[in-house]
Short mmCIF file of C-alpha atoms in Angstrom, two decimals:
data_model
loop_
_atom_site.label_atom_id
_atom_site.label_comp_id
_atom_site.label_asym_id
_atom_site.label_seq_id
_atom_site.Cartn_x
_atom_site.Cartn_y
_atom_site.Cartn_z
CA MET A 3 22.93 102.36 15.32
CA ILE A 4 24.53 98.96 14.65
CA ILE A 5 21.92 96.40 13.50
CA LEU A 6 22.53 92.69 12.97
CA ILE A 7 20.28 90.85 10.62
CA THR A 8 20.37 87.12 10.71
CA GLY A 9 19.05 85.36 7.74
CA ALA A 10 19.50 88.45 5.58
CA ALA A 11 19.89 87.20 2.13
CA GLY A 12 16.19 86.87 1.24
CA PRO A 13 13.58 89.64 0.32
CA THR A 14 12.67 90.16 3.97
CA GLY A 15 16.29 90.73 5.11
CA GLN A 16 16.86 93.03 2.18
CA ALA A 17 13.72 95.08 3.01
CA VAL A 18 14.90 95.41 6.72
CA ALA A 19 18.47 96.27 5.70
CA HIS A 20 17.21 99.01 3.42
CA ARG A 21 15.03 100.42 5.96
CA PHE A 22 17.90 101.02 8.39
CA THR A 23 20.60 101.83 5.89
CA LYS A 24 18.51 104.72 4.42
CA ASP A 25 18.54 106.38 7.78
CA GLY A 26 22.35 106.10 7.91
CA HIS A 27 22.55 103.18 10.35
CA THR A 28 25.12 100.42 10.06
CA VAL A 29 23.68 96.98 9.09
CA ILE A 30 25.62 93.78 9.48
CA GLY A 31 23.76 91.10 7.36
CA VAL A 32 24.66 87.49 7.71
CA ASP A 33 23.28 84.34 6.07
CA LYS A 34 24.25 80.66 6.01
CA ASP A 35 27.07 81.38 3.57
CA ASP A 36 28.59 83.86 6.00
CA VAL A 37 28.10 82.29 9.53
CA ASP A 38 26.94 78.76 10.59
CA LEU A 39 24.26 79.76 13.04
CA LEU A 40 24.11 76.09 14.13
CA ASP A 41 27.65 76.47 15.35
CA ARG A 42 27.41 78.11 18.70
CA SER A 43 31.17 79.06 18.74
CA ALA A 44 30.97 80.62 15.33
CA VAL A 45 28.11 82.86 16.58
CA GLN A 46 29.89 83.76 19.67
CA ASP A 47 32.81 84.77 17.61
CA LEU A 48 30.48 86.94 15.39
CA ALA A 49 29.22 88.71 18.52
CA ALA A 50 32.78 89.28 19.65
CA ARG A 51 33.81 90.62 16.21
CA ILE A 52 30.87 93.09 16.24
CA GLU A 53 31.80 94.38 19.70
CA SER A 54 35.51 94.66 18.69
CA GLU A 55 34.86 96.53 15.48
CA HIS A 56 31.85 98.65 16.38
CA GLY A 57 31.99 98.75 20.26
CA ARG A 58 28.20 98.11 20.36
CA LEU A 59 25.17 96.42 19.12
CA ASP A 60 21.87 98.16 19.07
CA GLY A 61 19.54 95.57 17.34
CA VAL A 62 19.17 91.98 16.23
CA VAL A 63 16.49 91.11 13.66
CA HIS A 64 16.43 87.27 13.52
CA LEU A 65 14.91 86.10 10.25
CA VAL A 66 15.96 82.63 9.88
CA GLY A 67 12.89 80.61 8.92
CA GLY A 68 11.32 77.93 6.95
CA TRP A 69 8.16 75.93 6.62
CA ARG A 70 7.43 72.14 6.46
CA GLY A 71 4.27 70.30 6.92
CA GLY A 72 1.89 67.67 5.65
CA LYS A 73 -1.72 67.29 4.62
CA SER A 74 -2.93 65.76 7.86
CA PHE A 75 -1.99 65.24 11.50
CA ALA A 76 -1.42 61.51 10.76
CA ASP A 77 0.89 62.29 7.85
CA THR A 78 3.24 64.45 10.09
CA ASP A 79 6.91 63.56 9.29
CA LEU A 80 9.07 63.98 12.50
CA ASP A 81 12.08 64.73 10.24
CA ASP A 82 10.21 67.99 9.62
CA TRP A 83 10.44 68.64 13.35
CA THR A 84 14.18 67.98 13.36
CA ALA A 85 14.70 70.38 10.38
CA LEU A 86 12.51 73.09 11.88
CA HIS A 87 14.01 72.74 15.35
CA ASP A 88 17.37 73.60 13.78
CA LEU A 89 16.05 76.43 11.62
CA LEU A 90 13.61 78.15 13.99
CA ILE A 91 14.83 77.37 17.53
CA ARG A 92 18.56 76.41 17.55
CA THR A 93 19.67 79.29 15.54
CA LEU A 94 17.51 81.59 17.67
CA GLN A 95 19.15 80.05 20.74
CA HIS A 96 22.76 80.58 19.61
CA VAL A 97 22.15 84.11 18.34
CA SER A 98 20.24 85.24 21.44
CA LEU A 99 22.77 83.81 23.95
CA ALA A 100 25.59 85.41 22.12
CA VAL A 101 24.12 88.92 21.79
CA GLU A 102 22.28 89.23 25.16
CA PRO A 103 25.33 90.71 26.90
CA LEU A 104 25.67 93.37 24.08
CA LEU A 105 22.02 94.23 24.33
CA ARG A 106 22.14 94.61 28.05
CA LYS A 107 24.80 97.36 27.45
CA SER A 108 22.89 99.14 24.81
CA GLY A 109 20.83 102.08 25.83
CA ASN A 110 18.00 101.41 23.37
CA GLY A 111 18.58 97.97 21.88
CA ARG A 112 15.95 95.69 20.26
CA PHE A 113 15.83 92.02 19.56
CA VAL A 114 13.09 90.97 17.02
CA ILE A 115 11.73 87.70 15.77
CA VAL A 116 8.95 87.12 13.31
CA SER A 117 6.40 84.53 14.31
CA ALA A 118 3.16 83.24 12.74
CA LYS A 119 -0.51 83.06 13.56
CA ALA A 120 0.03 79.32 13.37
CA ALA A 121 1.76 79.40 16.71
CA GLU A 122 -1.64 80.27 18.36
CA LYS A 123 -3.91 78.43 16.07
CA PRO A 124 -2.03 75.31 14.55
CA THR A 125 -3.47 73.38 11.76
CA ALA A 126 -3.56 69.47 11.79
CA GLY A 127 -0.85 69.28 9.09
CA GLY A 128 1.32 72.11 10.58
CA ALA A 129 2.02 70.61 13.81
CA CYS A 130 5.86 70.67 13.54
CA TYR A 131 5.84 74.29 12.31
CA ALA A 132 3.43 75.64 14.89
CA ALA A 133 5.17 73.89 17.82
CA ALA A 134 8.63 75.28 16.68
CA LYS A 135 7.12 78.73 16.27
CA ALA A 136 5.61 78.53 19.75
CA ALA A 137 8.93 77.35 21.20
CA SER A 138 10.73 80.29 19.49
CA GLU A 139 8.24 82.70 21.01
CA ALA A 140 8.85 81.21 24.56
CA TRP A 141 12.49 81.54 24.21
CA THR A 142 12.22 85.08 23.10
CA LEU A 143 9.94 85.83 26.14
CA SER A 144 12.75 84.48 28.25
CA LEU A 145 15.09 86.78 26.70
CA ALA A 146 12.63 89.65 27.34
CA ASP A 147 12.72 88.75 30.98
CA ALA A 148 16.61 88.91 31.01
CA LEU A 149 16.41 92.35 29.51
CA GLU A 150 13.67 93.66 31.88
CA ASP A 151 16.05 95.79 33.97
CA THR A 152 17.78 97.32 30.88
CA GLY A 153 16.93 99.88 28.08
CA SER A 154 16.50 97.03 25.66
CA ALA A 155 13.54 95.02 24.57
CA ALA A 156 12.86 91.63 22.87
CA THR A 157 9.71 91.65 20.81
CA ILE A 158 7.71 89.15 18.74
CA LEU A 159 6.20 90.34 15.57
CA VAL A 160 3.19 88.09 14.38
CA VAL A 161 2.23 87.73 10.66
CA LYS A 162 -0.01 85.20 8.70
CA ALA A 163 2.60 85.26 6.01
CA LEU A 164 4.98 87.58 4.41
CA LEU A 165 4.62 89.12 0.98
CA ASN A 166 7.23 90.68 -1.37
CA ASP A 167 7.20 92.40 -4.80
CA ALA A 168 8.44 89.16 -6.57
CA MET A 169 5.47 87.16 -5.22
CA LYS A 170 2.98 89.98 -6.27
CA ALA A 171 4.52 90.10 -9.79
CA ALA A 172 4.23 86.18 -10.13
CA LYS A 173 0.58 86.22 -9.23
CA PRO A 174 -0.82 89.76 -10.14
CA GLU A 175 -4.34 88.64 -9.65
CA ALA A 176 -3.81 87.19 -6.17
CA LYS A 177 -5.27 88.92 -3.21
CA PHE A 178 -2.73 87.71 -0.58
CA ALA A 179 -5.35 88.39 2.16
CA GLY A 180 -3.89 88.99 5.48
CA PHE A 181 -0.29 88.84 4.26
CA THR A 182 2.26 91.38 5.53
CA HIS A 183 4.46 92.93 2.94
CA VAL A 184 8.13 92.95 3.99
CA ASP A 185 8.36 96.69 3.66
CA ASP A 186 5.54 97.01 6.23
CA LEU A 187 7.39 94.48 8.44
CA ALA A 188 10.61 96.70 8.04
CA GLU A 189 8.65 99.73 9.07
CA ALA A 190 7.19 97.93 12.07
CA ILE A 191 10.66 96.87 13.22
CA ALA A 192 12.09 100.35 12.82
CA GLY A 193 9.08 101.67 14.74
CA LEU A 194 10.08 99.67 17.80
CA TYR A 195 12.90 102.18 18.40
CA GLU A 196 10.35 104.97 18.74
CA ARG A 197 8.59 103.29 21.66
CA PRO A 198 10.05 102.83 25.19
CA ALA A 199 11.62 99.54 25.84
CA HIS A 200 9.38 98.82 28.77
CA GLU A 201 6.26 99.20 26.50
CA ILE A 202 7.39 96.54 24.04
CA ASN A 203 9.65 94.24 25.97
CA GLY A 204 8.05 90.71 26.00
CA THR A 205 5.16 91.64 23.77
CA ARG A 206 3.55 89.90 20.92
CA LEU A 207 2.57 92.56 18.36
CA ASP A 208 0.11 91.13 15.69
CA LEU A 209 0.73 92.86 12.33
CA THR A 210 -2.33 91.16 10.77
CA GLN A 211 -4.71 93.52 12.68
#
């Protein structure tokens, strides 16, 4: 399979890439230094290059993220919304619009975003973040509707927060209750290929349960 990972440079992207490459799949990892995901034409060019070089695209794992927030609702800085809109929504829009035609042609394609429990239960100080996550979920569900008559699926994976080995090493006594390790996230993503598209398309899978 040919798998595209956007936001691939961090621990989460590395874990997902490792999970697929160890099974012999081809992973194309891009980060902000490789492609400006806020430039729609650049993202369209990326999709065109993938199709030209590989002839197909079987998966997209969109990992571009970030968090901003305040201590209270009244302290909300709307500049945070501007930043999160670009990070969490605009990049998703550009990537999904560019790859949807390729996923429609894949016999078993998957498009995955990682959302947060905050989208369903926002905190007073996290209004911008929660709203951006909720918008990204709605956009992904629209993509799922577009893929309804295909063998591909768009799925939302929900976490409280992500955990990696460096975080555990930095705070060995911490419990990280409810956190999802990036290796477990990678396994969950790989597992989506073992289920029929119609079972997972347009679904919100909670990894905290």
